[in-house]
Coordinates of C-alpha atoms in Angstrom, one line a residue:
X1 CA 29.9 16.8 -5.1
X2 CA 26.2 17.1 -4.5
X3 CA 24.8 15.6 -1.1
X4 CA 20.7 14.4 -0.4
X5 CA 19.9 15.8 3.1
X6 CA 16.8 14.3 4.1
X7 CA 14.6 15.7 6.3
X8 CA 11.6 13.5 8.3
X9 CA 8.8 14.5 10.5
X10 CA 8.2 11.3 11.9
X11 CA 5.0 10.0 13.7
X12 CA 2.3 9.8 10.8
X13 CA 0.7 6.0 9.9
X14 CA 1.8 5.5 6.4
X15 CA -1.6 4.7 4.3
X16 CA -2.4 4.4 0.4
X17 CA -1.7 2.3 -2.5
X18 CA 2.0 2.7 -4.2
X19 CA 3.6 1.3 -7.4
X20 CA 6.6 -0.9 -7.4
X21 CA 9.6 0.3 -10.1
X22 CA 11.7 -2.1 -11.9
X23 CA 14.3 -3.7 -10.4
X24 CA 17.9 -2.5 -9.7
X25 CA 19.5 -5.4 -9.2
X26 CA 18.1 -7.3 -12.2
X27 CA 18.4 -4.1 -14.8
X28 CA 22.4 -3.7 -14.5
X29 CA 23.2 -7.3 -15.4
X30 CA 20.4 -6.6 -18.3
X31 CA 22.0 -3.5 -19.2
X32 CA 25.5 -4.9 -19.1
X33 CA 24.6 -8.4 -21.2
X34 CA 23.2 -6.2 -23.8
X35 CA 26.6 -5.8 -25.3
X36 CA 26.2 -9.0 -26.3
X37 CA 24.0 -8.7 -29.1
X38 CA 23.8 -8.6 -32.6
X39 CA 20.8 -6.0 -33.0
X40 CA 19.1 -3.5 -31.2
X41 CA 17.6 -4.6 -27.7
X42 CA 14.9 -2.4 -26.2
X43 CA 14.4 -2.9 -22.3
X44 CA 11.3 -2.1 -20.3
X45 CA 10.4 -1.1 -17.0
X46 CA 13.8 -0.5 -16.6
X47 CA 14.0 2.1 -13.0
X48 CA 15.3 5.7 -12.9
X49 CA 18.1 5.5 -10.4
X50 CA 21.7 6.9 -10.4
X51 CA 23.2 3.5 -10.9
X52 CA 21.3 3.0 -14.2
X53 CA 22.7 6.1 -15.8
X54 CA 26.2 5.7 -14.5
X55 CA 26.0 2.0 -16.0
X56 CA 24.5 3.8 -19.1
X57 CA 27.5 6.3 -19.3
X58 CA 30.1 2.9 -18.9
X59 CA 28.0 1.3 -21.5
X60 CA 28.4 4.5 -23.8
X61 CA 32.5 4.6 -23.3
X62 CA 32.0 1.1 -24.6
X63 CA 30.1 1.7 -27.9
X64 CA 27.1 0.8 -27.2
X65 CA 24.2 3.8 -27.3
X66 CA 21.8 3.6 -25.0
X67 CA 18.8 5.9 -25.3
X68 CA 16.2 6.6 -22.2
X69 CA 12.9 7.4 -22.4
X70 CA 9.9 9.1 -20.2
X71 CA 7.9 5.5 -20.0
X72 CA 11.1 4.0 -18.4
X73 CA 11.9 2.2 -21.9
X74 CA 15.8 2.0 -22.7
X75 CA 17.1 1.3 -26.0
X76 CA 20.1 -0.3 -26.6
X77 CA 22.5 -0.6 -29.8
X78 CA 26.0 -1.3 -30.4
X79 CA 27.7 1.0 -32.7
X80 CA 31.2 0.4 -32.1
X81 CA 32.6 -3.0 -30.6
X82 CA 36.3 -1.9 -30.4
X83 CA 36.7 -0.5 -27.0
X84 CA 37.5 -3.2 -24.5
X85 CA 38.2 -1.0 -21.4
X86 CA 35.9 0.2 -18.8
X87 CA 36.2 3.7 -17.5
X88 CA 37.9 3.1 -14.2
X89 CA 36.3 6.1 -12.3
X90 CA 32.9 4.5 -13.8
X91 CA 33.7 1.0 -12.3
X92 CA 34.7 2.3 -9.1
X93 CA 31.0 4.0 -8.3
X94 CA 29.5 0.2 -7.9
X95 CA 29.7 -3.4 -8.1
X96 CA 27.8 -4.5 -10.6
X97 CA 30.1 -2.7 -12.8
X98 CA 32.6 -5.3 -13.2
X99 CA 29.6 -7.5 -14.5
X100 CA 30.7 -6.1 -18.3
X101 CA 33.9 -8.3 -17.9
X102 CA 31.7 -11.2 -18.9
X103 CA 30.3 -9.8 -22.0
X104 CA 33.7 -8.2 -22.9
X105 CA 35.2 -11.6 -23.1
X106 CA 32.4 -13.5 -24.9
X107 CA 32.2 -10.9 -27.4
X108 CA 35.5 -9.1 -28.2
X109 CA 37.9 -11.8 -26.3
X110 CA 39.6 -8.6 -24.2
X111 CA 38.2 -7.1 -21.1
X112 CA 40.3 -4.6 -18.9
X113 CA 37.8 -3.7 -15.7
X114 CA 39.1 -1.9 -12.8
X115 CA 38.4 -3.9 -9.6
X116 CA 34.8 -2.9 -8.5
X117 CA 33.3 -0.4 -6.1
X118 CA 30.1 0.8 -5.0
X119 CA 28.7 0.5 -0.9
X120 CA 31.1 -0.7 1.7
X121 CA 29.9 -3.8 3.3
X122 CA 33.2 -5.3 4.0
X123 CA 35.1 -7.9 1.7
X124 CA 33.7 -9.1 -1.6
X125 CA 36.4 -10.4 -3.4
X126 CA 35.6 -11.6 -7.3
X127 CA 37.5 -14.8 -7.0
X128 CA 34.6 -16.5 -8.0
X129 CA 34.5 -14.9 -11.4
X130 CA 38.1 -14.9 -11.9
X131 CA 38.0 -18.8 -11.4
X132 CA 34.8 -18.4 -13.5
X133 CA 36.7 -16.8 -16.7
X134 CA 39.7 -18.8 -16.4
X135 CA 38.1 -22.4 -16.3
X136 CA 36.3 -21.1 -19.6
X137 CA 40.0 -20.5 -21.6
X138 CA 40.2 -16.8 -20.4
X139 CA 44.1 -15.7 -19.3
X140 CA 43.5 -13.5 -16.3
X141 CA 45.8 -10.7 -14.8
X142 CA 45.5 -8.4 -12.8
X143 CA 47.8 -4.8 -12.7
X144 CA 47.5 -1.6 -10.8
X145 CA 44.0 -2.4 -9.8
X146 CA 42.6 -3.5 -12.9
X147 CA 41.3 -7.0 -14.3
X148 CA 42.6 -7.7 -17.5
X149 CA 40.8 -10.6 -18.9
X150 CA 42.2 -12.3 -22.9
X151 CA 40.7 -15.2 -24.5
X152 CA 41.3 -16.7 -27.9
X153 CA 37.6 -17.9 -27.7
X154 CA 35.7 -19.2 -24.8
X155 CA 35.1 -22.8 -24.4
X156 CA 32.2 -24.9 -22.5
X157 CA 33.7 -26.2 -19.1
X158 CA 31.8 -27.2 -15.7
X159 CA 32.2 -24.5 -12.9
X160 CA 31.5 -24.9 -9.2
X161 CA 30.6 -21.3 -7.9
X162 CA 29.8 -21.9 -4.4
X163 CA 31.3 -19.5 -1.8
X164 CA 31.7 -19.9 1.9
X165 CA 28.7 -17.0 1.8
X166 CA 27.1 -19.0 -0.8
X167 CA 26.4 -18.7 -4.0
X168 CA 28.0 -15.4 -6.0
X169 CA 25.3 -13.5 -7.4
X170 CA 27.4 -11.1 -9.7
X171 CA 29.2 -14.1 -10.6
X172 CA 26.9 -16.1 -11.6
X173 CA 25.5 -13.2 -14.1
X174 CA 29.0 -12.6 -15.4
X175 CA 29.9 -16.6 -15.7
X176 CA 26.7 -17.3 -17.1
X177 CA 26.8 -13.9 -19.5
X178 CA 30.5 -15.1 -20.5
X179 CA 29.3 -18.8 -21.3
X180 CA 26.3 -18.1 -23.5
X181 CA 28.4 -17.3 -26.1
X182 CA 31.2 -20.0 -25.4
X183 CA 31.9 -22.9 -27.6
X184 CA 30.3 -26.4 -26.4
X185 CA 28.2 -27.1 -22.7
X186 CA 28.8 -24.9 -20.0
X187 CA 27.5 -26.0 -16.4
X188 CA 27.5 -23.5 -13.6
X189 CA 27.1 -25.2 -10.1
X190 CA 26.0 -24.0 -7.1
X191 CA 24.5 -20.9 -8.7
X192 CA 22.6 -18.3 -7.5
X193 CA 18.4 -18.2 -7.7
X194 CA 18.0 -15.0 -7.3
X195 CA 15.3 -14.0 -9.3
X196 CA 17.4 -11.2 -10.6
X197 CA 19.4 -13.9 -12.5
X198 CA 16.2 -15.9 -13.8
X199 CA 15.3 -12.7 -15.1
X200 CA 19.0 -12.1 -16.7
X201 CA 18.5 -15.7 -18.2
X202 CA 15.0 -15.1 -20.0
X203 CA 16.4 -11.9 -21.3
X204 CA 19.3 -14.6 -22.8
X205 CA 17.4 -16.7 -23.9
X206 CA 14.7 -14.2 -25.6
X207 CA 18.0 -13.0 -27.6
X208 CA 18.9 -16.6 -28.7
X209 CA 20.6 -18.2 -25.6
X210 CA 20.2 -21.6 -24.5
X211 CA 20.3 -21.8 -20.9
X212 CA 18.0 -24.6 -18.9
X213 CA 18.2 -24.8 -14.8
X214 CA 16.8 -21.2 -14.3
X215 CA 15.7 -20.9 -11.0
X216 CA 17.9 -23.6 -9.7
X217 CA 21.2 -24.0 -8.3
X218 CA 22.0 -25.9 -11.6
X219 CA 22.4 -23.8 -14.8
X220 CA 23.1 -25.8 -18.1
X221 CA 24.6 -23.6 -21.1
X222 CA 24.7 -24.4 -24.6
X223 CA 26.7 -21.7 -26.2
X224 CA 25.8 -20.3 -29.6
X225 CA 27.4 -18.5 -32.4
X226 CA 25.4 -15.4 -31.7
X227 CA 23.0 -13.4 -29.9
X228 CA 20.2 -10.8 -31.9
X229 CA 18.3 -8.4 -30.8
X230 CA 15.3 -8.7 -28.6
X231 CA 12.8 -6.8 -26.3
X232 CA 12.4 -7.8 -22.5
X233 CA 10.5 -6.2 -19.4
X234 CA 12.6 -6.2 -16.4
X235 CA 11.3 -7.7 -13.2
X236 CA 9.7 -5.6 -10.3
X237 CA 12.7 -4.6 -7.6
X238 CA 11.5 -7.2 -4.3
X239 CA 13.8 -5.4 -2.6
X240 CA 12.1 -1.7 -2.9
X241 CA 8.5 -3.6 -2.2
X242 CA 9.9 -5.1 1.0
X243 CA 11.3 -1.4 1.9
X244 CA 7.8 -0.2 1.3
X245 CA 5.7 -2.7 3.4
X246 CA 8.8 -2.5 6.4
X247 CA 7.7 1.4 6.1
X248 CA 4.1 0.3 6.8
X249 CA 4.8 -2.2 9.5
X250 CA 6.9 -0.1 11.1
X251 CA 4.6 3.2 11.2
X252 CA 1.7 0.8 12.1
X253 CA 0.1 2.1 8.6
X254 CA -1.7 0.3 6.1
X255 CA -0.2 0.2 2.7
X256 CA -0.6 -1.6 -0.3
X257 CA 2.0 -2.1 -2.9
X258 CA 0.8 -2.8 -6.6
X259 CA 2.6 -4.5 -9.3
X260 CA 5.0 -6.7 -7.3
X261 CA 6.1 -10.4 -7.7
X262 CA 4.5 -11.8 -3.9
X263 CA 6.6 -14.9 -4.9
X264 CA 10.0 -13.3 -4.9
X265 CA 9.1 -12.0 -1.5
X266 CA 7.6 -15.2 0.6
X267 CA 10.6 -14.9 3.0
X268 CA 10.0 -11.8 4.4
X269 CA 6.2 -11.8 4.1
X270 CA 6.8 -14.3 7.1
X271 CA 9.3 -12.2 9.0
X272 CA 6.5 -9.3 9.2
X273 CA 3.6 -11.8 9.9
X274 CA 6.1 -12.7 12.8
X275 CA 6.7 -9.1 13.8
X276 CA 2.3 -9.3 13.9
X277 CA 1.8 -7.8 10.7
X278 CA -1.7 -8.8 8.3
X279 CA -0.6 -9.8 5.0
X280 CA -2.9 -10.1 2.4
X281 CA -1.6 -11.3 -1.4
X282 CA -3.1 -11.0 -4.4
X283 CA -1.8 -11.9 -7.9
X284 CA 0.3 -8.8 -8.3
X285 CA 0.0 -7.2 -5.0
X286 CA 0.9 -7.0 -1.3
X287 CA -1.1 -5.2 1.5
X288 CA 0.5 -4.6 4.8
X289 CA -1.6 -3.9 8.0
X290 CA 0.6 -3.1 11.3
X291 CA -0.3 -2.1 14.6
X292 CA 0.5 0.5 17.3
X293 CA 3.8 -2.0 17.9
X294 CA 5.2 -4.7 16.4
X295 CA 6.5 -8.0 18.2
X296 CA 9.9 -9.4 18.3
X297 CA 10.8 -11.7 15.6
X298 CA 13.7 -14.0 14.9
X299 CA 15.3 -13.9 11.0
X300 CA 18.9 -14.5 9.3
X301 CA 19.5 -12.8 5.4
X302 CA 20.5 -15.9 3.3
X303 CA 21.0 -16.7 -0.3
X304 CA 17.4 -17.1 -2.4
X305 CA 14.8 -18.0 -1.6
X306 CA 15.9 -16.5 2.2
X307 CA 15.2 -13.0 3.5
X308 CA 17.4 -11.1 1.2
X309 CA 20.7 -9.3 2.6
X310 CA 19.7 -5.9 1.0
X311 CA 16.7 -5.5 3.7
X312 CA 18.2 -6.6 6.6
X313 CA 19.0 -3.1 7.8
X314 CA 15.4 -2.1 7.3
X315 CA 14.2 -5.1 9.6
X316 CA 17.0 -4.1 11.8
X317 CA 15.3 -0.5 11.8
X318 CA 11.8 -2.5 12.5
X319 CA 13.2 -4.5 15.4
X320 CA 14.5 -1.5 17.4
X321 CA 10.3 -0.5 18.2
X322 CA 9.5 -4.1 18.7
X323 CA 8.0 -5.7 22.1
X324 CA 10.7 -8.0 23.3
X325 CA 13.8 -8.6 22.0
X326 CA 14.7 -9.6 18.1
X327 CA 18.2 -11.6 16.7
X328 CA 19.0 -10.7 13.1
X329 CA 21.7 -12.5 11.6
X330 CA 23.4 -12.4 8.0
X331 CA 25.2 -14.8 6.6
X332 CA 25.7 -13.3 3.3
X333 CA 27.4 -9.8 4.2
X334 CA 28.3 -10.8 7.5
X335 CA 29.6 -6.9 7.9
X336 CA 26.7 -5.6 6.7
X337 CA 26.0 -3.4 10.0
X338 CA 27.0 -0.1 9.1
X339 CA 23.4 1.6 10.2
X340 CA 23.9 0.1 13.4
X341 CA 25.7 3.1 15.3
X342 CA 23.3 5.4 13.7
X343 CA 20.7 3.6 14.9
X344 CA 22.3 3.6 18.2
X345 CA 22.1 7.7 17.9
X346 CA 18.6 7.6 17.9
X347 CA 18.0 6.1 21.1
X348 CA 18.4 1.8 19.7
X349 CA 19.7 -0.7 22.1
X350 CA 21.3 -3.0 20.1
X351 CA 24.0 -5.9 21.0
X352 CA 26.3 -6.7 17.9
X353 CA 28.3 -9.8 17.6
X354 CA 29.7 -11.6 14.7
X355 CA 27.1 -11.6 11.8
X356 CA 24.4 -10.9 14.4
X357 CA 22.4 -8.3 16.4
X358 CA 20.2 -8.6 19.0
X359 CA 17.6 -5.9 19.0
X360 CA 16.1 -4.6 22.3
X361 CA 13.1 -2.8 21.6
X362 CA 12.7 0.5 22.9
X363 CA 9.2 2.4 23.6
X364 CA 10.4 5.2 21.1
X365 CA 13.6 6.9 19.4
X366 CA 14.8 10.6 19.2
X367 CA 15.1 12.5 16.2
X368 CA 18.3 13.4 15.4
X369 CA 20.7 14.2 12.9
X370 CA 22.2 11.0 11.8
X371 CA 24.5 9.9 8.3
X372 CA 24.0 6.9 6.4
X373 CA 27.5 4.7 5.4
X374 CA 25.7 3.0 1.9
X375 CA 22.4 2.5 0.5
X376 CA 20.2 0.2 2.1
X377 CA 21.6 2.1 5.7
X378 CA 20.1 5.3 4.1
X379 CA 16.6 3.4 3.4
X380 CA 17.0 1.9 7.1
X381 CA 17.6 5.2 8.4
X382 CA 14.9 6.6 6.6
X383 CA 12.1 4.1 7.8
X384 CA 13.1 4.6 11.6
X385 CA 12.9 8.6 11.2
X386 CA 8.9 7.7 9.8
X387 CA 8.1 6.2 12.8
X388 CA 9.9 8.9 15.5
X389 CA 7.2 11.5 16.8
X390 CA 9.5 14.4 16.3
X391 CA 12.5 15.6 13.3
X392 CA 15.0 13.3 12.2
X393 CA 17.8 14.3 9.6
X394 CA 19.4 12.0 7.2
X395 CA 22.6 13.0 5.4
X396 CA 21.8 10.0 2.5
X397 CA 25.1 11.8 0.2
X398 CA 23.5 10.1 -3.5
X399 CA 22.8 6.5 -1.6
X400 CA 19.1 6.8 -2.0
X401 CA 18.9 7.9 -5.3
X402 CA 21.7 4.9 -6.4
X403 CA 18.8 2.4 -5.4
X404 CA 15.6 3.5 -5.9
X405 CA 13.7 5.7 -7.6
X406 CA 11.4 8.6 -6.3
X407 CA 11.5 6.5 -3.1
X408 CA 10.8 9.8 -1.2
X409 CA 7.9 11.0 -3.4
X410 CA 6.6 7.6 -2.9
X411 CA 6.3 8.0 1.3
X412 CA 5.2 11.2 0.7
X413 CA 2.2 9.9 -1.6
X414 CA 1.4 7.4 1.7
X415 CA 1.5 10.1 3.8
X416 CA 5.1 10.7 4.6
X417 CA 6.4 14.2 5.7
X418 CA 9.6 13.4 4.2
X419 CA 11.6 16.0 2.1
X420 CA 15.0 16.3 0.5
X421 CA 17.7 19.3 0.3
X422 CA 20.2 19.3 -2.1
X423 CA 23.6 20.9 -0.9
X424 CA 26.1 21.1 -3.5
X425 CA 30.0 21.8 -2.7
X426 CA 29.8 22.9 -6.7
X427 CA 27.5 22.7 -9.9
X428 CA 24.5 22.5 -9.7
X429 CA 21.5 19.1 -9.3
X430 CA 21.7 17.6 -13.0
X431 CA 18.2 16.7 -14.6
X432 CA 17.5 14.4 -16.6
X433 CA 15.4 15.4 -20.0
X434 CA 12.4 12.8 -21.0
X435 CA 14.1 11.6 -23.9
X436 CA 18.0 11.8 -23.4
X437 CA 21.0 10.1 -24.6
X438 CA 22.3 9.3 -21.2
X439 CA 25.2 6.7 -23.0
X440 CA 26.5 7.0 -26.0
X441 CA 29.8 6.2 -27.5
X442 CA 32.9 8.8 -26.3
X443 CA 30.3 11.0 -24.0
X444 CA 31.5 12.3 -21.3
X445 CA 31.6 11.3 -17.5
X446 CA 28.5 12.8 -15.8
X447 CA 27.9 12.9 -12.3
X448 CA 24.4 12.3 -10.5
X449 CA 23.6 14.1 -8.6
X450 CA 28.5 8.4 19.5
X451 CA 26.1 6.4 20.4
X452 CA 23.3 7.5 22.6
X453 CA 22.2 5.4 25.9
X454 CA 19.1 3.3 25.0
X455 CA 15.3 4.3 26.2
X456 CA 13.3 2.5 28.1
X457 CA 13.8 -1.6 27.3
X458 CA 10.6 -3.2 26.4

């Protein structure tokens, strides 16, 4: 077991210009929907990040070969379509694992998928793609933790896939990966527009799909008899530019992040004008100007197009310097608070009810040695150690690395005196060559590598 100890001396403006990586959350669905084709599918700006190669290694106990290379190209082939079970201890690393169900079905009519894992943010059941499956002809079990999903062949059927959290992202990628291929109209109501599933669709659609509603909470399905091969660029992650300009705001820096999508990120652009941040947009940039302190500010994670879930801890890290006093809510992971008491540690004064915090700023936080519970905690974490005038350290465990890639380099590059240790209980830190086979069909399981009182109330 290998574990990311992060060490931050804090105090220093963040300043420069910094590239945005391909998206996380919009590469596994790509990754996993690549089973269903016909030919050879070659990816771009696909991210370097531990979830990517374990869902590379699932892929290759599946098949299907997927090949890596230094200019963050992946290609894709499937050599053997026999296999119709996931590796369990594969699945249980992360979520979006149990987003190959879909293409299992579609494609070879069996999936067995072991109930999925990945960060603890409190219940998230699949109902929604069980009921997804099942309304398309699929005969669903499930035994000794596993999903096992049979089908005689899919058929068109109309699915309502609203939640009392709102639309299922994951299960509208698996539904919607499951129906392409489906005899007759599919229509998928109340689905997610995340642009991480527009992106899924157009990556469809370029391999023969015919999906209209994109964007919408509408999606309309025609299913064909096949997919072929295709080539698609994968969207820039919105949620590692957000993490990048929180970093600035919350440093009072000045940092500009290059090859975004400013559309995907119009919600919280507004939160940090709020907190009295200057944003300026340009066609495929973001610049972020903060002051000495930022203001209080009001916002609630929701369901695209609203601030998105994965950077309320960040904004939550942001809050805890502001002037005055802040309310976060979220609707869509209502438990989604696990940085809080870490927080706490380093001097935060924060109230937490159901779904909601309310952030007292503080005039500054202590440095301290502090663990984070899941990913986007480890990011939060992280941003609150930049802006403390004295050393902060993070036990991370393989979060940050899960999520994004080189994020550390990248606040080093704006100025950042970040830098990571790397304990190990055994083994030694695996690298990655330029050009490696990091799935392929029967390789073998890899790993990658109390509260304090509060400070002076503003």
């Amino acid at each position: 077991m290998h574990e990311n100890v992060i060490t931050v001396e804090g105090g220093q403006p963040l300043r420069g210009l910094v590239a945005n990586a391909g998206s996380k959350n919009a590469a596994l669905p790509i990754l996993a929907a690549s089973m269903l084709a016909d030919g050879p599918v070659v990816l771009e700006n696909v991210p370097d990040l531990g979830d990517v190669a374990t869902l590379s290694l699932l892929l290759g106990h599946l098949g299907v070969e997927v090949k890596r290379r230094a200019d963050h190209r992946i290609y894709i082939n499937t050599v053997d379509p026999s296999p119709t079970r996931a590796d369990g201890k594969l699945v249980s690393r992360m979520r979006a694992s149990f987003c190959v169900l879909g293409p299992l079905m579609a494609r070879r009519r069996t999936g067995i998928v072991a109930l999925p894992g990945g960060c603890r943010l409190g219940p998230r059941p699949v109902d929604l793609h069980l009921k997804g499956f099942v309304a398309l002809g699929a005969d669903i079990r499930i035994e000794r933790g596993y999903v096992i999903a049979q089908s005689s062949g899919l058929r068109g059927a109309t699915i309502d896939l609203g939640g009392p959290r709102g639309p299922s992202v994951t299960g509208t990628a698996n539904v919607l990966m499951a129906a392409v291929l489906a005899r007759g109209e599919t229509v998928i109501l109340n689905a997610a527009r995340e642009p991480e599933i527009v992106d899924l669709g157009e990556f469809l659609i370029a391999l023969g799909a015919r999906i209209d509603g994109l964007g919408t909470s509408k999606l309309r399905i025609r299913g064909v008899d096949q997919l072929g091969g295709g080539l698609h660029r994968i969207i820039p992650d919105r949620i590692e530019a957000g993490t990048l300009l929180i970093a600035g705001a919350i440093t009072g820096g000045d940092v500009m992040v290059a090859g975004c999508r400013p559309d995907h990120l119009e919600a919280v652009l507004g939160v940090l004008e709020d907190a009295d941040a200057l944003i300026e947009v340009g066609r495929d940039w973001v610049r972020l100007t903060g002051y000495e302190q930022p203001q209080a500010f009001h916002c609630t994670a929701a369901p695209y197009p609203g601030v998105p879930t994965d950077l309320q801890p960040m904004l939550t890290s942001l809050a805890t310097l502001a002037a005055g006093s802040s309310t976060i809510g979220d609707h869509v992971f209502p438990e989604r608070f696990g940085h809080v008491d870490a927080l706490r540690q380093m001097g935060a004064c924060i109230e937490q009810g159901e779904a909601t915090l309310i952030v007292h700023g503080v005039r500054q936080l202590n440095g301290t040695g502090v663990a984070a519970t899941d990913l986007r905690a480890g990011a939060a974490l992280l941003l609150a150690a930049l802006a403390i005038r004295g050393d902060t350290t993070i036990a991370a465990g393989c979060y940050l690395r899960r999520g994004y890639e080189a994020l550390t380099e990248k606040l080093q590059h704006l100025g950042g005196r970040v830098s990571v240790g790397l304990q190990a209980e055994s083994g030694r830190r695996l690298q990655s060559p330029d050009d490696a086979w990091i799935g392929a069909p029967d390789s073998p399981s890899r790993r990658w590598p109390v509260s304090a009182p509060c400070t002076e109330v503003l």
